[in-house]
Amino acid sequence: MSGKRSRTARVAALLTAAVSAAGALTGTTAQALGGDAATSGASNFTAKIDIGDGARACSGTLINNQWMITAASCFADDPAQATSLPAGAPKLKSTATIGRTDLTTATGEVRDITQLIPRTDRDLVLAKLSAPVYGLSFLHPATSAPVAGEALKGAGYGRTKDTWVPDTLHSAVFTSKTVEATTLGIDGTPICKGDTGAPVFREKDGRSELAAIATNSWQGGCLGSDETRTGAAASRVDDIRAWITENTASTLSSWNTQMLAKTSTGLYHGMRNSNGDWTGFADVQKVAGTVTDIAYAADAAIKGKNYIFAVGGDGHVYEANRRPTGGWDAFRDLTNELGAKPAFTKIAVTSTGPGLALIGLAGGKVYHATQDADEKWSKWGDVTNLLGALDDITQVTTGQTTGGDTQIGVVSGTKAYHAIRHSDGTWSKWGHINQAATNIGPVNGMAFAGIGGDLQVVLTNSTGGIKHGIRAADGTWSAFGSLNSRLGADTMVSVGAAAVSGEFQTAVVTPDGRIKHTLRHANGKWDATEQVIGYPGSPQSVALTGSAG
């Protein structure tokens, strides 16, 4: 054939020529991207995959607690026929070592791979782990396509320019070249044997997201290769986010985390699905009407319906809700239903099962109201005399525990207090959390979430940092443990918490204008912290709730 080949032909030639060079190795233990050794704990979403007890080796990426994504050619009998890989259990015993930057150590986690779900249009496969892993970062699929000339990064366990079988994860830098319908051409750091399936990712708004996974390479710059070309191909993931979610969320909870962010530009709502991916944030006031000068907001959910409450500049409390189908009912002023009170400054809300319990702070007093299953409100009740008077109350929070107890917390001065409205309508007096539990310090913020009979509590310190403790169903308090290593040692602007499918989730707004999120599983293990992105403006407060579906 005369003349220049088309782009498609050139890419096809690259893929064909590179399969044997950069595809999964056979007959030898494979070996990281030819860049620099990664620092300890860096890119701990990266996995080293062993197939057939050393017959092949690849790299992979953790995308949630129990699923990875990698190249289908790693598992195919013929790597050149990767799109023909059958679904089901791997043909050969396969294990993944995840989050172990230095393979000579015992950090990270090791799991068998029990199930494969391949794509038929690209060299890509989802791999299920035998059991969940905790404390390691996920790499979420990108929300936009790569563009030519974009700076990208990578990490892998393959051969380097001078080491046949490295003991450490290596990092890399790339530049995107051609962007095809399902593939991405990249160049830069050499991609070597053992790097097939490695993540190719970008940094966006301070967070990493997965753009593609490495599949084929010319092997230029790799030990033992005379090749000079360093170009490589990778399978895109940005266009198949729905497919990834559909196939990896089925073994997890069907519950979603709802986040309400009050920012410098308005009020925004986003969701974290059971796969761990966040949606974009929607402008609540565009769909539910405008509340003038929103000062504070809170939310709670019942049977998939998300109720949002806002304190306007007039001190009134407004309610809107997002229906399970996704539509919104507009904000309405609740003054006529709840009764007129002094201007409110803070509110908190929790689901009681059939209805809601609303806590308000106005004129230094704490008020309580309930909504029944028919969405009818009681009038505000001033509960100061029932609970006891406290001076200088600045924060309120609430959560529900089994048995119908509504747990209420406030910050007074720099101290945390707790009380209970029992199912029979009676109230306890304020209890001084600083005296009931240890290792608290001066408090400037707090958030509650009930899980079963236990009350999970996070407290932010006025001197910086955040702590977590539990009030057990029998009324005893645990010592509070520091979350500084997860969420930071700053003096937080806001803190929110929620119980979602038996897991405790918390988020903070940091002084530099970021929202950070983490969760504690039912077994007591914490996930890695992630930065939440996608909301306009600078965040000022954050609230969380959970809903099914």
Coordinates of C-alpha atoms in Angstrom, one line a residue:
M1 CA 0.0 0.0 0.0
S2 CA 1.5 3.3 -1.0
G3 CA 1.3 6.6 0.8
K4 CA 1.0 7.4 4.5
R5 CA -1.0 5.1 6.8
S6 CA -4.1 6.5 8.5
R7 CA -4.1 7.3 12.2
T8 CA -6.2 4.3 12.9
A9 CA -3.8 2.0 11.0
R10 CA -0.8 3.5 12.9
V11 CA -2.5 3.0 16.2
A12 CA -3.4 -0.6 15.3
A13 CA 0.1 -1.2 14.2
L14 CA 1.4 0.1 17.5
L15 CA -1.0 -2.1 19.5
T16 CA -0.1 -5.2 17.5
A17 CA 3.6 -4.6 17.6
A18 CA 3.6 -3.8 21.3
V19 CA 1.5 -6.6 22.7
S20 CA 4.3 -9.1 22.9
A21 CA 6.6 -6.4 24.3
A22 CA 4.5 -4.7 26.9
G23 CA 1.6 -7.1 27.4
A24 CA 1.4 -9.5 30.3
L25 CA 4.6 -11.5 30.5
T26 CA 4.6 -15.3 30.1
G27 CA 7.1 -17.8 31.4
T28 CA 8.9 -15.4 33.8
T29 CA 8.2 -13.3 36.9
A30 CA 7.5 -9.8 35.7
Q31 CA 8.7 -6.9 36.9
A32 CA 7.7 -0.4 37.4
L33 CA 7.3 2.3 35.1
G34 CA 10.8 3.3 34.2
G35 CA 10.5 6.5 36.3
D36 CA 11.5 7.3 39.9
A37 CA 10.8 5.1 42.9
A38 CA 7.5 6.2 44.5
T39 CA 7.7 7.7 48.0
S40 CA 6.3 5.5 50.8
G41 CA 2.5 5.4 50.7
A42 CA 2.3 7.3 47.4
S43 CA -0.2 6.1 44.8
N44 CA -1.4 3.4 47.2
F45 CA -4.3 2.7 44.9
T46 CA -1.8 0.8 42.7
A47 CA -1.7 -3.0 42.8
K48 CA 0.9 -5.6 41.7
I49 CA -0.9 -8.5 40.1
D50 CA 0.5 -12.0 40.1
I51 CA -1.1 -14.5 37.7
G52 CA -0.3 -18.2 37.8
D53 CA 2.2 -18.1 40.6
G54 CA 4.7 -16.1 38.7
A55 CA 3.7 -17.0 35.1
R56 CA 2.6 -13.5 34.5
A57 CA 2.6 -10.1 36.3
C58 CA 0.8 -6.9 35.7
S59 CA -0.2 -3.7 37.5
G60 CA -3.7 -2.6 38.4
T61 CA -5.8 0.1 40.1
L62 CA -8.1 0.0 43.1
I63 CA -11.4 1.7 42.3
N64 CA -13.4 0.9 45.4
N65 CA -13.0 -1.4 48.5
Q66 CA -13.4 -4.6 46.5
W67 CA -12.8 -3.9 42.8
M68 CA -9.8 -3.1 40.7
I69 CA -9.4 -2.2 37.0
T70 CA -6.6 -3.5 34.8
A71 CA -5.8 -4.8 31.3
A72 CA -7.7 -7.8 30.0
S73 CA -4.6 -8.9 28.2
C74 CA -3.1 -9.8 31.6
F75 CA -5.5 -12.7 31.9
A76 CA -6.1 -13.7 28.2
D77 CA -4.5 -16.9 26.9
D78 CA -3.4 -14.8 23.9
P79 CA -2.7 -11.1 24.9
A80 CA -3.4 -10.1 21.3
Q81 CA -7.0 -11.3 21.8
A82 CA -7.7 -9.4 25.0
T83 CA -11.3 -8.4 24.0
S84 CA -12.2 -12.1 23.8
L85 CA -11.4 -12.7 27.4
P86 CA -14.4 -14.6 29.0
A87 CA -16.1 -13.3 32.1
G88 CA -15.9 -15.3 35.3
A89 CA -13.1 -16.5 37.5
P90 CA -9.5 -16.2 36.3
K91 CA -8.2 -19.3 34.5
L92 CA -5.0 -19.1 36.6
K93 CA -4.7 -18.4 40.3
S94 CA -4.4 -14.6 40.6
T95 CA -3.5 -12.4 43.5
A96 CA -3.2 -8.6 44.0
T97 CA -0.9 -6.8 46.4
I98 CA -2.3 -3.4 46.9
G99 CA -0.8 -0.3 48.6
R100 CA 2.6 -1.9 49.2
T101 CA 5.0 0.7 47.8
D102 CA 8.0 -1.4 48.9
L103 CA 7.3 -5.1 48.2
T104 CA 9.8 -6.2 50.8
T105 CA 7.5 -4.9 53.5
A106 CA 4.2 -6.2 54.9
T107 CA 2.2 -2.9 54.4
G108 CA -0.9 -2.8 52.3
E109 CA -3.2 -5.7 51.5
V110 CA -3.1 -9.0 49.6
R111 CA -6.2 -10.5 48.1
D112 CA -7.1 -13.2 45.6
I113 CA -8.9 -12.1 42.4
T114 CA -12.1 -14.1 42.2
Q115 CA -14.1 -12.6 39.3
L116 CA -13.3 -10.8 36.0
I117 CA -15.7 -8.6 34.0
P118 CA -14.1 -7.6 30.7
R119 CA -15.0 -5.0 28.2
T120 CA -15.4 -6.2 24.6
D121 CA -14.4 -2.9 23.0
R122 CA -11.0 -2.3 24.6
D123 CA -8.2 -4.0 26.5
L124 CA -9.7 -3.5 30.0
V125 CA -11.2 -5.7 32.7
L126 CA -12.7 -5.3 36.2
A127 CA -11.3 -7.6 38.8
K128 CA -13.1 -8.4 42.0
L129 CA -11.1 -9.1 45.2
S130 CA -11.9 -12.0 47.5
A131 CA -12.5 -9.6 50.4
P132 CA -12.7 -5.8 50.8
V133 CA -9.6 -3.7 51.6
Y134 CA -9.6 -0.7 53.9
G135 CA -7.5 2.4 54.5
L136 CA -6.2 2.6 50.9
S137 CA -7.0 5.3 48.4
F138 CA -9.4 4.7 45.4
L139 CA -8.7 6.2 42.0
H140 CA -12.1 7.4 40.7
P141 CA -12.7 7.3 36.9
A142 CA -12.2 10.7 35.2
T143 CA -15.2 12.8 34.5
S144 CA -13.8 14.3 31.3
A145 CA -11.9 12.9 28.3
P146 CA -8.1 13.4 28.0
V147 CA -6.9 16.0 25.5
A148 CA -3.8 16.0 23.3
G149 CA -0.9 17.6 25.1
E150 CA -2.3 17.0 28.6
A151 CA 0.2 16.2 31.4
L152 CA -0.6 12.9 33.0
K153 CA 1.0 10.6 35.6
G154 CA 1.4 6.9 36.2
A155 CA 2.5 4.3 38.6
G156 CA 3.5 0.7 38.2
Y157 CA 5.5 -2.3 39.3
G158 CA 7.1 -3.3 36.0
R159 CA 10.8 -3.5 34.8
T160 CA 12.8 -0.2 34.9
K161 CA 15.7 1.0 32.8
D162 CA 18.2 -0.6 35.2
T163 CA 16.3 -3.2 37.3
W164 CA 14.9 -6.5 36.0
V165 CA 12.6 -7.2 39.0
P166 CA 12.1 -4.0 41.1
D167 CA 11.0 -4.3 44.7
T168 CA 9.3 -0.9 44.7
L169 CA 6.5 1.0 43.0
H170 CA 7.7 3.5 40.4
S171 CA 6.0 6.7 39.3
A172 CA 6.0 8.3 35.9
V173 CA 5.1 11.4 33.9
F174 CA 3.4 11.3 30.5
T175 CA 2.1 13.6 27.8
S176 CA -1.1 12.5 26.0
K177 CA -0.8 12.3 22.2
T178 CA -3.7 10.9 20.2
V179 CA -7.1 10.5 21.7
E180 CA -9.2 7.8 20.0
A181 CA -12.7 6.5 20.8
T182 CA -11.5 3.9 23.3
T183 CA -7.7 4.4 23.5
L184 CA -5.2 7.1 24.4
G185 CA -1.7 7.5 23.0
I186 CA 0.9 8.6 25.6
D187 CA 4.6 9.2 25.6
G188 CA 7.2 10.1 28.2
T189 CA 8.5 7.8 30.9
P190 CA 9.1 4.3 29.5
I191 CA 6.4 1.7 30.1
C192 CA 8.0 -1.7 30.6
K193 CA 7.1 -5.3 31.1
G194 CA 4.9 -5.7 34.2
D195 CA 3.3 -2.3 33.8
T196 CA 0.4 -3.5 31.7
G197 CA -2.8 -2.4 33.6
A198 CA -1.0 0.4 35.4
P199 CA -3.0 3.6 36.1
V200 CA -2.6 6.7 33.9
F201 CA -4.1 9.5 35.9
R202 CA -4.4 13.3 36.1
E203 CA -4.4 15.7 39.0
K204 CA -7.6 17.8 39.1
D205 CA -8.5 20.3 41.8
G206 CA -6.0 18.7 44.1
R207 CA -7.3 15.1 43.6
S208 CA -6.1 12.3 41.3
E209 CA -8.6 10.7 38.9
L210 CA -8.1 7.8 36.5
A211 CA -7.9 8.7 32.8
A212 CA -6.8 5.4 31.4
I213 CA -4.9 2.1 32.1
A214 CA -1.7 1.3 30.3
T215 CA -1.9 -1.6 27.8
N216 CA 0.9 -1.6 25.2
S217 CA 4.3 0.0 24.8
W218 CA 7.3 0.0 22.4
Q219 CA 9.7 -0.8 25.4
G220 CA 12.1 2.0 24.6
G221 CA 14.2 2.7 27.7
C222 CA 13.5 -0.6 29.4
L223 CA 16.2 -2.9 30.6
G224 CA 17.0 -5.6 28.0
S225 CA 15.4 -3.8 25.1
D226 CA 17.2 -2.2 22.1
E227 CA 14.0 -0.3 21.1
T228 CA 14.3 3.5 21.2
R229 CA 10.6 4.4 20.8
T230 CA 8.8 5.1 24.1
G231 CA 5.2 5.6 22.9
A232 CA 2.5 3.6 24.5
A233 CA -1.3 3.0 24.3
A234 CA -3.8 3.0 27.1
S235 CA -7.5 2.2 27.4
R236 CA -9.7 5.1 28.3
V237 CA -12.1 4.9 31.3
D238 CA -13.7 8.4 31.3
D239 CA -16.4 7.3 28.8
I240 CA -17.5 4.1 30.6
R241 CA -18.0 5.4 34.2
A242 CA -21.6 4.2 34.2
W243 CA -20.6 0.7 33.1
I244 CA -17.9 0.6 35.9
T245 CA -20.4 1.7 38.5
E246 CA -23.1 -0.7 37.4
N247 CA -20.7 -3.7 37.5
T248 CA -18.8 -2.9 40.7
A249 CA -21.5 -1.4 43.0
S250 CA -23.7 -4.5 43.1
T251 CA -21.8 -6.1 45.9
L252 CA -21.8 -3.0 48.1
S253 CA -24.7 -1.1 49.7
S254 CA -27.4 0.4 47.6
W255 CA -27.4 3.5 49.8
N256 CA -26.0 6.9 48.7
T257 CA -24.4 9.6 50.7
Q258 CA -26.0 13.0 50.2
M259 CA -23.8 16.1 50.7
L260 CA -25.1 19.6 51.1
A261 CA -22.4 22.3 50.7
K262 CA -23.0 26.0 51.5
T263 CA -20.4 28.0 49.6
S264 CA -19.6 31.6 48.8
T265 CA -21.8 31.3 45.7
G266 CA -24.8 29.4 47.0
L267 CA -26.2 26.1 48.1
Y268 CA -25.2 22.9 46.3
H269 CA -26.2 19.2 46.5
G270 CA -24.1 16.2 45.5
M271 CA -24.1 12.4 46.0
R272 CA -21.6 9.7 46.7
N273 CA -22.9 6.4 45.3
S274 CA -22.3 3.0 46.9
N275 CA -19.3 2.6 44.5
G276 CA -17.6 5.6 46.2
D277 CA -17.9 8.0 43.2
W278 CA -19.2 11.5 43.7
T279 CA -21.7 13.1 41.3
G280 CA -21.4 16.7 40.2
F281 CA -22.9 19.3 42.5
A282 CA -26.2 20.8 41.5
D283 CA -27.4 24.3 42.4
V284 CA -30.2 23.8 44.8
Q285 CA -31.7 27.2 44.4
K286 CA -32.0 26.8 40.7
V287 CA -34.3 23.8 41.2
A288 CA -35.9 24.6 44.5
G289 CA -36.2 28.4 44.5
T290 CA -34.1 31.2 46.1
V291 CA -33.7 31.8 49.8
T292 CA -32.2 35.2 50.4
D293 CA -28.8 35.3 52.1
I294 CA -28.7 31.7 53.3
A295 CA -26.7 31.6 56.5
Y296 CA -26.8 27.9 57.3
A297 CA -28.2 24.7 56.0
A298 CA -28.8 21.0 57.1
D299 CA -30.3 17.9 55.6
A300 CA -31.8 14.5 56.4
A301 CA -33.5 11.7 54.4
I302 CA -36.4 9.4 54.8
K303 CA -37.1 6.5 52.4
G304 CA -35.0 8.1 49.7
K305 CA -36.5 11.6 50.0
N306 CA -33.9 14.2 50.9
Y307 CA -35.1 17.1 53.1
I308 CA -33.1 20.3 53.0
F309 CA -33.4 23.1 55.5
A310 CA -31.9 26.6 55.2
V311 CA -31.7 29.6 57.5
G312 CA -32.3 32.7 55.5
G313 CA -31.0 36.2 56.1
D314 CA -34.3 37.0 57.8
G315 CA -33.7 34.3 60.4
H316 CA -36.6 32.1 59.1
V317 CA -36.2 28.4 58.5
Y318 CA -37.0 27.2 55.0
E319 CA -37.6 23.6 53.8
A320 CA -37.2 22.0 50.4
N321 CA -36.9 18.4 49.4
R322 CA -35.5 16.2 46.6
R323 CA -37.8 13.4 45.7
P324 CA -36.5 9.8 45.2
T325 CA -37.1 10.3 41.5
G326 CA -34.7 13.3 41.5
G327 CA -37.2 16.1 41.1
W328 CA -37.4 18.9 43.7
D329 CA -40.2 20.5 45.7
A330 CA -39.6 24.2 46.2
F331 CA -38.4 25.9 49.4
R332 CA -41.2 27.1 51.7
D333 CA -41.0 29.3 54.7
L334 CA -41.9 27.2 57.8
T335 CA -42.7 30.1 60.1
N336 CA -46.5 29.5 59.9
E337 CA -46.1 25.8 60.6
L338 CA -43.4 26.0 63.3
G339 CA -44.3 29.3 64.9
A340 CA -42.5 32.6 65.0
K341 CA -39.4 32.7 67.1
P342 CA -36.3 35.0 67.4
A343 CA -34.1 34.8 64.3
F344 CA -32.4 31.4 64.0
T345 CA -28.7 31.2 63.4
K346 CA -28.1 27.4 63.3
I347 CA -30.2 24.3 62.7
A348 CA -29.7 20.6 62.7
V349 CA -32.0 17.8 61.6
T350 CA -32.2 14.0 61.8
S351 CA -34.5 11.3 60.6
T352 CA -36.6 9.7 63.4
G353 CA -37.7 6.8 61.1
P354 CA -41.2 7.9 60.2
G355 CA -40.5 11.6 60.4
L356 CA -37.9 14.3 61.3
A357 CA -36.6 16.0 64.4
L358 CA -35.5 19.6 63.9
I359 CA -33.2 21.5 66.3
G360 CA -32.8 25.2 66.1
L361 CA -30.6 27.8 67.8
A362 CA -32.1 31.3 68.2
G363 CA -31.3 34.0 70.7
G364 CA -29.0 31.7 72.7
K365 CA -31.8 29.2 73.2
V366 CA -32.4 25.7 71.8
Y367 CA -35.7 24.8 70.1
H368 CA -37.1 21.5 69.1
A369 CA -39.8 20.5 66.6
T370 CA -40.9 17.3 64.9
Q371 CA -42.4 16.3 61.6
D372 CA -44.7 13.3 61.5
A373 CA -45.1 10.6 58.8
D374 CA -47.7 12.8 57.1
E375 CA -45.2 15.7 56.9
K376 CA -47.1 17.7 59.5
W377 CA -45.0 19.9 61.8
S378 CA -45.3 20.5 65.6
K379 CA -44.7 24.0 66.9
W380 CA -41.3 25.0 68.1
G381 CA -40.7 24.1 71.7
D382 CA -38.2 26.0 73.8
V383 CA -36.4 23.2 75.6
T384 CA -34.0 25.4 77.6
N385 CA -35.8 24.8 80.9
L386 CA -35.9 21.0 80.3
L387 CA -32.3 20.7 79.4
G388 CA -30.7 23.4 81.5
A389 CA -29.5 26.9 80.6
L390 CA -26.1 27.2 78.9
D391 CA -24.3 30.4 77.9
D392 CA -22.8 31.3 74.5
I393 CA -24.1 28.3 72.5
T394 CA -22.6 28.5 69.0
Q395 CA -23.3 25.0 67.4
V396 CA -26.1 22.4 67.4
T397 CA -26.2 18.9 66.1
T398 CA -28.5 15.9 66.4
G399 CA -28.7 12.2 65.5
Q400 CA -31.1 9.3 66.1
T401 CA -30.3 6.0 67.8
T402 CA -32.4 2.9 68.1
G403 CA -35.3 2.9 70.6
G404 CA -36.5 6.3 69.3
D405 CA -33.9 8.5 71.2
T406 CA -33.1 11.8 69.6
Q407 CA -29.5 12.7 70.6
I408 CA -28.8 16.5 70.8
G409 CA -25.4 18.2 71.1
V410 CA -24.3 21.8 71.5
V411 CA -21.1 23.7 71.8
S412 CA -21.1 26.2 74.6
G413 CA -18.0 28.3 75.0
T414 CA -15.3 25.7 74.1
K415 CA -17.1 22.8 75.7
A416 CA -19.3 20.0 74.2
Y417 CA -22.7 19.1 75.8
H418 CA -25.1 16.2 75.1
A419 CA -28.7 15.5 75.9
I420 CA -31.4 13.1 74.9
R421 CA -35.1 13.3 74.0
H422 CA -36.4 9.9 74.8
S423 CA -39.1 8.1 72.8
D424 CA -41.7 8.9 75.4
G425 CA -41.1 12.7 75.0
T426 CA -39.1 13.2 78.2
W427 CA -35.7 14.9 78.2
S428 CA -32.4 14.3 80.0
K429 CA -30.4 17.3 81.3
W430 CA -27.3 18.4 79.5
G431 CA -24.3 16.2 80.1
H432 CA -20.8 17.6 79.8
I433 CA -19.0 15.5 77.2
N434 CA -15.6 17.0 78.2
Q435 CA -16.1 15.5 81.6
A436 CA -17.7 12.2 80.5
A437 CA -15.0 11.3 78.0
T438 CA -11.3 11.8 77.8
N439 CA -8.8 13.4 75.3
I440 CA -11.2 16.1 74.0
G441 CA -9.7 19.6 74.5
P442 CA -11.4 22.9 73.6
V443 CA -14.2 22.4 71.1
N444 CA -15.5 24.7 68.3
G445 CA -17.6 22.3 66.2
M446 CA -19.4 18.9 66.5
A447 CA -21.5 16.5 64.5
F448 CA -23.6 13.4 65.5
A449 CA -24.7 10.3 63.7
G450 CA -26.5 7.3 65.3
I451 CA -25.7 3.8 64.3
G452 CA -27.9 1.3 66.1
G453 CA -27.8 2.2 69.8
D454 CA -24.4 3.9 69.5
L455 CA -23.9 7.6 69.0
Q456 CA -20.9 8.4 66.8
V457 CA -19.4 11.8 67.5
V458 CA -16.9 14.0 65.8
L459 CA -15.5 17.1 67.6
T460 CA -13.3 19.8 66.0
N461 CA -10.9 21.6 68.2
S462 CA -10.6 25.4 68.5
T463 CA -6.8 24.9 68.6
G464 CA -6.9 22.7 65.5
G465 CA -7.7 19.1 64.6
I466 CA -10.6 16.7 64.8
K467 CA -11.5 13.8 67.1
H468 CA -13.9 10.9 67.1
G469 CA -15.6 9.1 69.9
I470 CA -18.6 6.8 70.6
R471 CA -21.3 7.0 73.2
A472 CA -22.3 3.4 73.6
A473 CA -26.0 2.3 73.9
D474 CA -25.4 1.8 77.7
G475 CA -24.4 5.4 78.1
T476 CA -20.7 5.0 78.5
W477 CA -18.2 7.1 76.4
S478 CA -15.1 5.9 74.7
A479 CA -11.9 8.0 74.7
F480 CA -11.8 10.3 71.7
G481 CA -9.2 9.4 69.1
S482 CA -7.5 11.9 66.8
L483 CA -8.4 12.0 63.1
N484 CA -5.7 14.6 62.4
S485 CA -3.7 12.2 60.3
R486 CA -6.8 11.7 58.1
L487 CA -8.5 15.0 57.9
G488 CA -5.7 17.4 59.0
A489 CA -4.7 19.4 62.1
D490 CA -6.3 22.7 61.0
T491 CA -9.0 24.6 62.8
M492 CA -11.9 23.4 60.8
V493 CA -14.5 25.7 59.4
S494 CA -17.4 23.2 59.5
V495 CA -18.0 19.5 60.2
G496 CA -20.8 17.2 59.2
A497 CA -21.6 13.5 59.8
A498 CA -24.1 10.8 58.9
A499 CA -24.8 7.2 59.2
V500 CA -25.0 5.6 55.8
S501 CA -25.8 1.8 55.7
G502 CA -24.3 1.2 59.0
E503 CA -21.1 3.2 58.3
F504 CA -20.1 6.4 59.9
Q505 CA -19.2 9.2 57.4
T506 CA -17.8 12.5 58.2
A507 CA -16.7 15.6 56.2
V508 CA -15.0 18.8 57.1
V509 CA -14.4 22.2 55.5
T510 CA -10.8 23.2 55.9
P511 CA -9.6 26.8 56.3
D512 CA -8.1 26.8 52.8
G513 CA -11.5 26.1 51.2
R514 CA -11.5 22.4 50.7
I515 CA -14.0 19.7 51.6
K516 CA -12.5 16.4 52.9
H517 CA -14.4 13.2 53.5
T518 CA -13.8 9.9 55.1
L519 CA -15.8 7.0 56.5
R520 CA -15.5 4.4 59.3
H521 CA -16.8 0.9 58.4
A522 CA -18.9 -1.2 60.7
N523 CA -15.7 -3.2 61.5
G524 CA -14.1 -0.1 62.9
K525 CA -11.7 0.4 60.0
W526 CA -11.4 3.7 58.3
D527 CA -11.1 4.5 54.6
A528 CA -8.5 6.8 53.2
T529 CA -9.5 10.5 53.1
E530 CA -10.5 12.0 49.8
Q531 CA -11.0 15.5 48.7
V532 CA -14.5 16.3 47.3
I533 CA -14.6 18.4 44.2
G534 CA -17.2 19.8 41.9
Y535 CA -18.9 22.6 43.9
P536 CA -18.7 26.2 42.8
G537 CA -17.3 28.8 45.2
S538 CA -15.5 28.5 48.5
P539 CA -17.2 26.1 50.9
Q540 CA -18.4 27.5 54.2
S541 CA -20.4 24.6 55.7
V542 CA -21.1 21.0 55.0
A543 CA -23.9 18.6 55.9
L544 CA -24.3 14.9 55.3
T545 CA -27.2 12.4 55.2
G546 CA -27.8 9.0 53.7
S547 CA -30.7 7.7 51.5
A548 CA -31.5 4.4 49.7
G549 CA -31.5 4.2 46.0

